[in-house]
Amino acid sequence: HSVAVLGAPFSKGQKRRGVEHGPKAIRDAGLIERLSHLDFPVQDFGDLSFQHLEEDEPYMHVLFPRTVGRASKLLSGAVGNAVGAGHTAVMLGGDHSLAIGSVEGHAKQCPDLCLIWVDAHADINTPFTSPSGNLHGQSVAFMLKELQNKMPELPGFSWVKPFLSAKDLVYIGLRDVDPGEYNILKDLGVQYFTMRDIDRLGIQRVMEVTFDHLLSRKQRPIHLSFDIDAMDPSLAPATGTPVNGGLTYREGIWITEEIHNTGLLSVMDLVEVNPALGASREAVESTASMAVDIIASALGQTREGEHAASRTRR
Ligand code: ARG
Ligand code: MN
Ligand code: MN
Ligand code: MN
């Protein structure tokens, strides 16, 4: 198989400037070079160009609905094309509102996909529960069939029809969940692992239960949506909504190694790297390099060196 890298320099799902430079920071940290050492061809499709809309008034208190809707629609098409052409796709954000388009485009090609959302946040607010009005905290609500009648018709989003069931979703790394989100998670019976659950069970058991939940009935494509703020802020400080007490380096890499080992990873998002928010150049570089390590590991970079079969192929 081959890997397609898609840059999505987009920031209107939240209020802080700079997250649109995430794709450049991740490439500058050596992503393509690193992936070239793995045993598949890599094609960098460059950055999408998102349209700037002059007129985009808030709807209720939701910010930039038309801009976010338009961007996600463009990304949906790009991810759909990449998957349709047989690539494993890697989407570099940009903020997490992009996942609406990324997962939707993936689901058009692979209607039976499942979704693993690695994040400090659940991003499952509806416009009614959102405390901030930021769409990057609402992405999952657009996807779930069970939330269909809880969602208003937002301008810019008429093209999105809910396509995912709550049972096809697992969260890992949660530690900052809003009250409305908590109610939704409980009402829908979503499988989730907070940092406290990881402390109790260990990350190895968490991944076992995740795959039991998603894959025990049938093997199917995995969409991994990885928000860099899932990692502890000591490892990934340059992000818009950091929360203390996150994943250790080894927990983060264990998650992606285990996902790689299923052989089912089909699309991955790496979002919320914001180079404008590092306190220093080192802070930005360590965040971007964390992102590269996560992506490389999800795509098969191991901690035990390479096996002979992959060596002889080069
Ligand atoms: N729950 C908060 C909100 O709805 C924060 C969301 C943060 N999301 C993110 N993708 N970093 O605004
Ligand atoms: Mn987050
Ligand atoms: Mn997120
Ligand atoms: Mn491999």
Tab-separated table of C-alpha atoms and ligand atoms in Angstrom:
chain	number	residue	atom	x	y	z
A	1	HIS	CA	0.000	0.000	0.000
A	2	SER	CA	0.976	3.673	-0.150
A	3	VAL	CA	0.499	6.694	2.056
A	4	ALA	CA	-0.961	10.048	1.002
A	5	VAL	CA	-0.131	13.099	3.107
A	6	LEU	CA	-2.667	15.959	2.956
A	7	GLY	CA	-2.008	19.315	4.629
A	8	ALA	CA	-5.045	21.192	5.955
A	9	PRO	CA	-3.928	24.677	7.058
A	10	PHE	CA	-7.183	25.701	8.704
A	11	SER	CA	-7.954	27.485	11.981
A	12	LYS	CA	-11.554	28.751	11.986
A	13	GLY	CA	-12.875	25.954	14.184
A	14	GLN	CA	-11.478	27.913	17.138
A	15	LYS	CA	-10.361	31.435	17.992
A	16	ARG	CA	-6.588	31.263	18.293
A	17	ARG	CA	-4.374	32.130	15.346
A	18	GLY	CA	-1.479	29.943	14.270
A	19	VAL	CA	-2.901	26.411	14.081
A	20	GLU	CA	-3.094	26.869	10.284
A	21	HIS	CA	0.719	26.592	10.341
A	22	GLY	CA	0.558	23.085	11.826
A	23	PRO	CA	1.137	21.261	8.533
A	24	LYS	CA	4.317	23.251	7.835
A	25	ALA	CA	5.638	22.697	11.370
A	26	ILE	CA	5.046	18.934	11.098
A	27	ARG	CA	6.695	18.735	7.666
A	28	ASP	CA	9.629	20.878	8.906
A	29	ALA	CA	10.105	18.401	11.745
A	30	GLY	CA	10.960	15.814	9.085
A	31	LEU	CA	7.722	13.886	8.535
A	32	ILE	CA	8.241	12.907	4.911
A	33	GLU	CA	11.873	11.917	5.445
A	34	ARG	CA	10.860	9.757	8.403
A	35	LEU	CA	8.081	8.035	6.505
A	36	SER	CA	10.458	7.362	3.605
A	37	HIS	CA	12.302	4.892	5.874
A	38	LEU	CA	9.188	2.735	6.229
A	39	ASP	CA	8.306	0.093	3.685
A	40	PHE	CA	5.723	1.828	1.507
A	41	PRO	CA	5.723	4.706	-0.978
A	42	VAL	CA	4.769	8.144	0.366
A	43	GLN	CA	3.078	10.803	-1.710
A	44	ASP	CA	2.833	14.325	-0.297
A	45	PHE	CA	-0.172	16.022	-1.886
A	46	GLY	CA	0.771	19.389	-0.348
A	47	ASP	CA	-1.702	21.715	1.317
A	48	LEU	CA	-5.343	22.229	0.453
A	49	SER	CA	-6.298	25.856	-0.124
A	50	PHE	CA	-9.270	26.904	1.905
A	51	GLN	CA	-11.473	29.781	0.895
A	52	HIS	CA	-11.739	32.876	2.995
A	53	LEU	CA	-15.375	34.009	3.359
A	54	GLU	CA	-16.018	37.707	3.975
A	55	GLU	CA	-19.523	37.203	5.340
A	56	ASP	CA	-19.816	34.554	8.019
A	57	GLU	CA	-21.943	35.728	10.920
A	58	PRO	CA	-22.196	33.472	13.993
A	59	TYR	CA	-25.215	31.162	14.081
A	60	MET	CA	-26.567	31.027	17.636
A	61	HIS	CA	-23.144	31.532	19.243
A	62	VAL	CA	-21.329	29.167	16.856
A	63	LEU	CA	-18.382	30.875	15.155
A	64	PHE	CA	-17.538	30.764	11.408
A	65	PRO	CA	-20.088	28.067	10.511
A	66	ARG	CA	-19.963	28.656	6.741
A	67	THR	CA	-16.158	28.803	6.656
A	68	VAL	CA	-15.800	25.599	8.668
A	69	GLY	CA	-18.541	23.836	6.676
A	70	ARG	CA	-16.898	24.790	3.381
A	71	ALA	CA	-13.424	23.720	4.524
A	72	SER	CA	-14.661	20.364	5.779
A	73	LYS	CA	-16.476	19.728	2.511
A	74	LEU	CA	-13.276	20.365	0.546
A	75	LEU	CA	-11.304	18.095	2.873
A	76	SER	CA	-13.969	15.396	2.651
A	77	GLY	CA	-13.516	15.259	-1.111
A	78	ALA	CA	-9.720	15.140	-0.822
A	79	VAL	CA	-9.723	12.343	1.769
A	80	GLY	CA	-12.360	10.440	-0.226
A	81	ASN	CA	-10.225	10.675	-3.368
A	82	ALA	CA	-7.075	9.548	-1.559
A	83	VAL	CA	-8.810	6.531	0.000
A	84	GLY	CA	-10.608	5.775	-3.279
A	85	ALA	CA	-7.215	5.720	-5.024
A	86	GLY	CA	-6.026	3.087	-2.560
A	87	HIS	CA	-3.894	5.238	-0.261
A	88	THR	CA	-3.771	5.264	3.491
A	89	ALA	CA	-4.379	8.973	4.134
A	90	VAL	CA	-2.687	11.179	6.738
A	91	MET	CA	-4.367	14.545	7.308
A	92	LEU	CA	-2.236	17.230	8.974
A	93	GLY	CA	-4.262	19.963	10.715
A	94	GLY	CA	-5.247	22.542	11.357
A	95	ASP	CA	-7.819	22.471	14.107
A	96	HIS	CA	-10.012	19.504	15.014
A	97	SER	CA	-13.151	20.786	13.253
A	98	LEU	CA	-11.439	19.368	10.137
A	99	ALA	CA	-12.278	15.878	11.358
A	100	ILE	CA	-15.886	16.434	10.249
A	101	GLY	CA	-14.683	16.446	6.654
A	102	SER	CA	-11.938	13.910	7.089
A	103	VAL	CA	-14.113	11.242	8.711
A	104	GLU	CA	-17.088	12.017	6.420
A	105	GLY	CA	-14.953	11.644	3.288
A	106	HIS	CA	-13.504	8.425	4.641
A	107	ALA	CA	-16.965	7.083	5.506
A	108	LYS	CA	-18.201	7.749	1.957
A	109	GLN	CA	-15.544	5.283	0.746
A	110	CYS	CA	-15.725	2.949	3.761
A	111	PRO	CA	-19.227	3.029	5.271
A	112	ASP	CA	-18.334	0.424	7.889
A	113	LEU	CA	-15.360	2.313	9.367
A	114	CYS	CA	-14.826	2.741	13.095
A	115	LEU	CA	-13.405	5.815	14.802
A	116	ILE	CA	-10.733	6.043	17.515
A	117	TRP	CA	-10.598	9.587	18.936
A	118	VAL	CA	-7.448	10.245	20.966
A	119	ASP	CA	-7.888	13.572	22.735
A	120	ALA	CA	-8.017	15.363	26.086
A	121	HIS	CA	-11.471	16.508	24.929
A	122	ALA	CA	-14.541	14.686	23.650
A	123	ASP	CA	-15.352	17.311	20.958
A	124	ILE	CA	-18.994	16.169	21.124
A	125	ASN	CA	-20.712	19.413	22.121
A	126	THR	CA	-23.743	20.399	20.073
A	127	PRO	CA	-24.314	24.079	19.302
A	128	PHE	CA	-26.705	24.010	22.287
A	129	THR	CA	-24.197	22.598	24.780
A	130	SER	CA	-20.995	24.258	23.501
A	131	PRO	CA	-19.564	26.606	26.127
A	132	SER	CA	-17.232	28.287	23.621
A	133	GLY	CA	-19.030	28.367	20.270
A	134	ASN	CA	-15.900	26.797	18.742
A	135	LEU	CA	-16.623	24.121	16.155
A	136	HIS	CA	-13.443	22.150	16.980
A	137	GLY	CA	-15.254	21.188	20.202
A	138	GLN	CA	-18.291	19.900	18.258
A	139	SER	CA	-16.904	17.717	15.432
A	140	VAL	CA	-18.190	14.364	16.663
A	141	ALA	CA	-21.746	15.690	17.150
A	142	PHE	CA	-22.041	16.153	13.371
A	143	MET	CA	-21.132	12.521	12.753
A	144	LEU	CA	-23.398	10.608	15.118
A	145	LYS	CA	-26.754	9.298	13.941
A	146	GLU	CA	-28.012	9.298	17.533
A	147	LEU	CA	-27.540	13.090	17.755
A	148	GLN	CA	-29.367	13.897	14.530
A	149	ASN	CA	-32.370	15.506	16.242
A	150	LYS	CA	-30.160	17.383	18.718
A	151	MET	CA	-28.376	19.271	15.939
A	152	PRO	CA	-29.744	22.509	14.464
A	153	GLU	CA	-29.385	23.125	10.729
A	154	LEU	CA	-26.167	25.076	10.697
A	155	PRO	CA	-25.348	27.180	7.625
A	156	GLY	CA	-22.485	25.535	5.737
A	157	PHE	CA	-23.284	22.012	6.883
A	158	SER	CA	-26.305	20.962	4.828
A	159	TRP	CA	-24.018	18.498	2.984
A	160	VAL	CA	-23.231	16.509	6.175
A	161	LYS	CA	-25.612	13.696	7.042
A	162	PRO	CA	-24.783	11.741	10.220
A	163	PHE	CA	-23.052	8.519	9.249
A	164	LEU	CA	-21.623	6.955	12.433
A	165	SER	CA	-23.223	5.025	15.316
A	166	ALA	CA	-22.144	5.676	18.892
A	167	LYS	CA	-21.020	2.051	19.200
A	168	ASP	CA	-18.485	2.574	16.394
A	169	LEU	CA	-16.548	5.194	18.370
A	170	VAL	CA	-13.987	4.915	21.186
A	171	TYR	CA	-12.300	7.817	23.007
A	172	ILE	CA	-8.875	7.574	24.625
A	173	GLY	CA	-7.211	10.192	26.835
A	174	LEU	CA	-10.191	12.272	28.012
A	175	ARG	CA	-9.652	14.621	30.950
A	176	ASP	CA	-11.599	17.793	30.124
A	177	VAL	CA	-15.215	16.971	29.347
A	178	ASP	CA	-17.952	19.647	29.485
A	179	PRO	CA	-21.192	18.916	31.404
A	180	GLY	CA	-23.297	18.666	28.228
A	181	GLU	CA	-20.724	16.337	26.704
A	182	TYR	CA	-20.757	14.094	29.759
A	183	ASN	CA	-24.529	13.731	29.450
A	184	ILE	CA	-24.235	12.826	25.768
A	185	LEU	CA	-21.495	10.237	26.406
A	186	LYS	CA	-23.587	8.612	29.148
A	187	ASP	CA	-26.922	8.802	27.264
A	188	LEU	CA	-25.435	7.191	24.167
A	189	GLY	CA	-23.315	4.682	26.083
A	190	VAL	CA	-20.155	5.697	24.234
A	191	GLN	CA	-17.074	3.628	25.083
A	192	TYR	CA	-14.434	5.981	26.440
A	193	PHE	CA	-11.217	5.826	28.441
A	194	THR	CA	-10.331	8.862	30.516
A	195	MET	CA	-6.796	9.383	31.840
A	196	ARG	CA	-8.100	7.960	35.099
A	197	ASP	CA	-9.172	4.788	33.282
A	198	ILE	CA	-5.693	4.571	31.751
A	199	ASP	CA	-4.172	4.952	35.229
A	200	ARG	CA	-6.358	2.133	36.513
A	201	LEU	CA	-6.236	-0.339	33.627
A	202	GLY	CA	-2.932	0.434	31.944
A	203	ILE	CA	-2.702	1.436	28.304
A	204	GLN	CA	-2.216	-2.149	27.114
A	205	ARG	CA	-5.576	-3.244	28.543
A	206	VAL	CA	-7.229	-0.053	27.249
A	207	MET	CA	-6.200	-0.936	23.696
A	208	GLU	CA	-7.371	-4.543	24.108
A	209	VAL	CA	-10.817	-3.395	25.204
A	210	THR	CA	-10.875	-0.792	22.419
A	211	PHE	CA	-10.293	-3.433	19.750
A	212	ASP	CA	-12.722	-5.872	21.411
A	213	HIS	CA	-15.341	-3.164	21.279
A	214	LEU	CA	-14.720	-2.103	17.676
A	215	LEU	CA	-13.371	-5.169	15.884
A	216	SER	CA	-14.577	-8.321	17.620
A	217	ARG	CA	-17.612	-8.724	15.347
A	218	LYS	CA	-15.797	-7.894	12.129
A	219	GLN	CA	-12.536	-6.490	10.834
A	220	ARG	CA	-13.073	-3.040	9.392
A	221	PRO	CA	-11.208	0.127	8.472
A	222	ILE	CA	-10.005	2.321	11.329
A	223	HIS	CA	-10.094	6.114	11.310
A	224	LEU	CA	-7.675	7.456	13.923
A	225	SER	CA	-8.307	11.078	14.866
A	226	PHE	CA	-5.360	12.136	17.022
A	227	ASP	CA	-5.483	15.533	18.750
A	228	ILE	CA	-1.947	16.408	19.877
A	229	ASP	CA	-3.408	17.763	23.140
A	230	ALA	CA	-4.053	14.146	24.192
A	231	MET	CA	-0.331	14.070	24.959
A	232	ASP	CA	0.879	15.615	28.187
A	233	PRO	CA	1.612	19.347	27.733
A	234	SER	CA	5.242	18.680	28.723
A	235	LEU	CA	5.537	16.737	25.438
A	236	ALA	CA	3.210	18.849	23.288
A	237	PRO	CA	3.036	22.381	24.682
A	238	ALA	CA	2.298	24.188	21.407
A	239	THR	CA	-1.444	23.615	21.220
A	240	GLY	CA	-4.542	25.735	21.792
A	241	THR	CA	-6.256	23.920	24.657
A	242	PRO	CA	-3.581	22.083	26.695
A	243	VAL	CA	-4.713	20.106	29.759
A	244	ASN	CA	-2.346	18.769	32.405
A	245	GLY	CA	-2.084	15.072	33.148
A	246	GLY	CA	-1.988	13.745	29.590
A	247	LEU	CA	-0.565	10.674	27.884
A	248	THR	CA	3.089	9.855	28.444
A	249	TYR	CA	5.320	9.439	25.412
A	250	ARG	CA	5.219	5.667	25.811
A	251	GLU	CA	1.414	5.534	26.219
A	252	GLY	CA	0.990	7.624	23.059
A	253	ILE	CA	3.333	5.409	21.070
A	254	TRP	CA	1.746	2.227	22.444
A	255	ILE	CA	-1.650	3.405	21.158
A	256	THR	CA	-0.344	4.003	17.647
A	257	GLU	CA	1.776	0.813	17.558
A	258	GLU	CA	-1.248	-1.252	18.505
A	259	ILE	CA	-3.369	0.464	15.871
A	260	HIS	CA	-0.694	-0.206	13.263
A	261	ASN	CA	-0.552	-3.853	14.311
A	262	THR	CA	-4.244	-4.346	13.505
A	263	GLY	CA	-3.351	-3.726	9.845
A	264	LEU	CA	-6.628	-1.806	9.571
A	265	LEU	CA	-5.568	1.845	9.780
A	266	SER	CA	-7.127	3.572	6.790
A	267	VAL	CA	-7.083	7.317	7.592
A	268	MET	CA	-5.368	9.255	10.353
A	269	ASP	CA	-5.734	12.907	11.412
A	270	LEU	CA	-3.022	14.701	13.406
A	271	VAL	CA	-4.460	18.014	14.543
A	272	GLU	CA	-4.081	21.044	16.828
A	273	VAL	CA	-0.307	21.598	16.539
A	274	ASN	CA	-0.130	25.402	16.869
A	275	PRO	CA	3.399	26.768	16.279
A	276	ALA	CA	2.291	30.261	17.364
A	277	LEU	CA	1.609	29.044	20.912
A	278	GLY	CA	4.956	27.566	21.913
A	279	ALA	CA	6.732	29.562	24.624
A	280	SER	CA	9.984	29.035	22.716
A	281	ARG	CA	11.295	27.568	19.485
A	282	GLU	CA	12.152	24.382	21.405
A	283	ALA	CA	8.549	24.104	22.617
A	284	VAL	CA	7.271	24.285	19.048
A	285	GLU	CA	9.883	21.840	17.769
A	286	SER	CA	9.201	19.289	20.493
A	287	THR	CA	5.459	19.445	19.755
A	288	ALA	CA	6.001	18.972	16.027
A	289	SER	CA	8.486	16.195	16.593
A	290	MET	CA	6.000	14.460	18.909
A	291	ALA	CA	3.498	14.650	16.041
A	292	VAL	CA	6.008	13.067	13.642
A	293	ASP	CA	6.721	10.242	16.100
A	294	ILE	CA	3.005	9.533	16.501
A	295	ILE	CA	2.385	9.449	12.761
A	296	ALA	CA	5.459	7.317	11.992
A	297	SER	CA	4.493	4.861	14.697
A	298	ALA	CA	0.890	4.610	13.449
A	299	LEU	CA	2.313	3.795	10.021
A	300	GLY	CA	4.627	1.064	11.231
A	301	GLN	CA	7.810	2.511	12.659
A	302	THR	CA	8.766	0.129	15.465
A	303	ARG	CA	10.906	0.265	18.592
A	304	GLU	CA	12.494	-3.081	17.781
A	305	GLY	CA	14.134	-2.401	14.435
A	306	GLU	CA	13.100	-3.839	11.105
A	307	HIS	CA	12.395	-7.361	9.997
A	308	ALA	CA	14.306	-8.929	7.107
A	309	ALA	CA	11.403	-8.827	4.655
A	310	SER	CA	11.140	-5.057	4.806
A	311	ARG	CA	14.947	-4.655	4.561
A	312	THR	CA	15.295	-6.703	1.380
A	313	ARG	CA	12.566	-4.674	-0.309
A	314	ARG	CA	14.671	-1.509	-0.321
B	1	ARG	N1	-14.770	21.428	25.199
B	1	ARG	C1	-14.239	22.716	24.824
B	1	ARG	C2	-15.130	23.383	23.778
B	1	ARG	O1	-16.129	22.854	23.375
B	1	ARG	C3	-12.811	22.582	24.304
B	1	ARG	C4	-12.685	21.815	23.023
B	1	ARG	C5	-11.256	21.647	22.589
B	1	ARG	N2	-11.192	20.941	21.330
B	1	ARG	C6	-10.068	20.708	20.652
B	1	ARG	N3	-10.198	20.096	19.489
B	1	ARG	N4	-8.876	21.061	21.084
B	1	ARG	O2	-14.842	24.463	23.349
B	2	MN	MN	-8.343	18.382	22.407
B	3	MN	MN	-9.869	17.637	19.676
B	4	MN	MN	4.318	-2.474	8.458
